[in-house]
Short mmCIF file of C-alpha atoms in Angstrom, two decimals:
data_model
loop_
_atom_site.label_atom_id
_atom_site.label_comp_id
_atom_site.label_asym_id
_atom_site.label_seq_id
_atom_site.Cartn_x
_atom_site.Cartn_y
_atom_site.Cartn_z
CA MET A 1 -122.70 -54.07 -136.06
CA TYR A 2 -123.90 -51.40 -133.74
CA GLU A 3 -121.56 -49.35 -131.85
CA GLU A 4 -122.88 -45.77 -130.49
CA VAL A 5 -121.88 -42.58 -131.18
CA GLY A 6 -124.02 -40.12 -129.26
CA HIS A 7 -126.98 -38.82 -128.73
CA CYS A 8 -129.75 -36.39 -130.01
CA ALA A 9 -128.93 -33.20 -129.53
CA LYS A 10 -132.85 -32.07 -129.09
CA CYS A 11 -134.46 -35.49 -127.52
CA ASP A 12 -131.37 -37.66 -125.93
CA LYS A 13 -132.41 -40.47 -127.76
CA THR A 14 -128.99 -43.09 -128.32
CA ILE A 15 -127.64 -42.70 -132.35
CA TYR A 16 -125.07 -45.42 -133.25
CA CYS A 17 -123.77 -46.44 -136.07
CA LYS A 18 -125.25 -49.50 -137.82
CA ASP A 19 -122.82 -51.08 -140.19
CA GLY A 20 -120.50 -48.12 -140.92
CA PHE A 21 -123.32 -45.57 -141.37
CA LEU A 22 -124.58 -43.13 -139.14
CA ASP A 23 -128.15 -44.51 -137.97
CA GLY A 24 -129.20 -40.13 -137.65
CA VAL A 25 -128.28 -36.81 -138.88
CA HIS A 26 -124.89 -34.83 -138.70
CA HIS A 27 -125.58 -31.37 -139.32
CA LYS A 28 -123.75 -28.26 -137.86
CA GLY A 29 -121.44 -29.94 -135.45
CA LYS A 30 -124.57 -31.62 -133.69
CA ILE A 31 -126.04 -35.34 -134.32
CA TYR A 32 -129.92 -35.48 -134.28
CA CYS A 33 -132.42 -38.51 -134.76
CA TRP A 34 -134.41 -39.23 -137.59
CA GLU A 35 -137.57 -38.35 -135.99
CA CYS A 36 -136.43 -34.90 -134.51
CA ASP A 37 -134.47 -34.23 -137.83
CA GLN A 38 -138.02 -34.59 -139.77
CA ARG A 39 -139.50 -32.14 -137.18
CA GLY A 40 -137.20 -30.10 -137.56
CA ASN A 41 -137.21 -30.20 -141.64
CA MET A 42 -141.38 -29.46 -141.26
CA GLN A 43 -141.20 -26.97 -139.14
CA ASN A 44 -138.31 -25.35 -141.62
CA ALA A 45 -140.88 -25.57 -144.30
CA ASP A 46 -143.57 -24.42 -142.87
CA GLU A 47 -141.94 -21.16 -141.84
CA ASN A 48 -140.54 -20.80 -145.49
CA ASP A 49 -144.01 -21.50 -146.52
CA GLU A 50 -145.04 -18.72 -145.10
CA ALA A 51 -142.46 -15.94 -145.82
#
């Protein structure tokens, strides 16, 4: 069962709840699609490596 729960805070892609599980990432009160979350984590990892 799919239920729309909102849109990605970064790219506005529709995010669904699939069989009771969020098909995305909840972070600091916002939801993100998997792709935007991965891109964000990769950018944060790059920034941490430079420090």
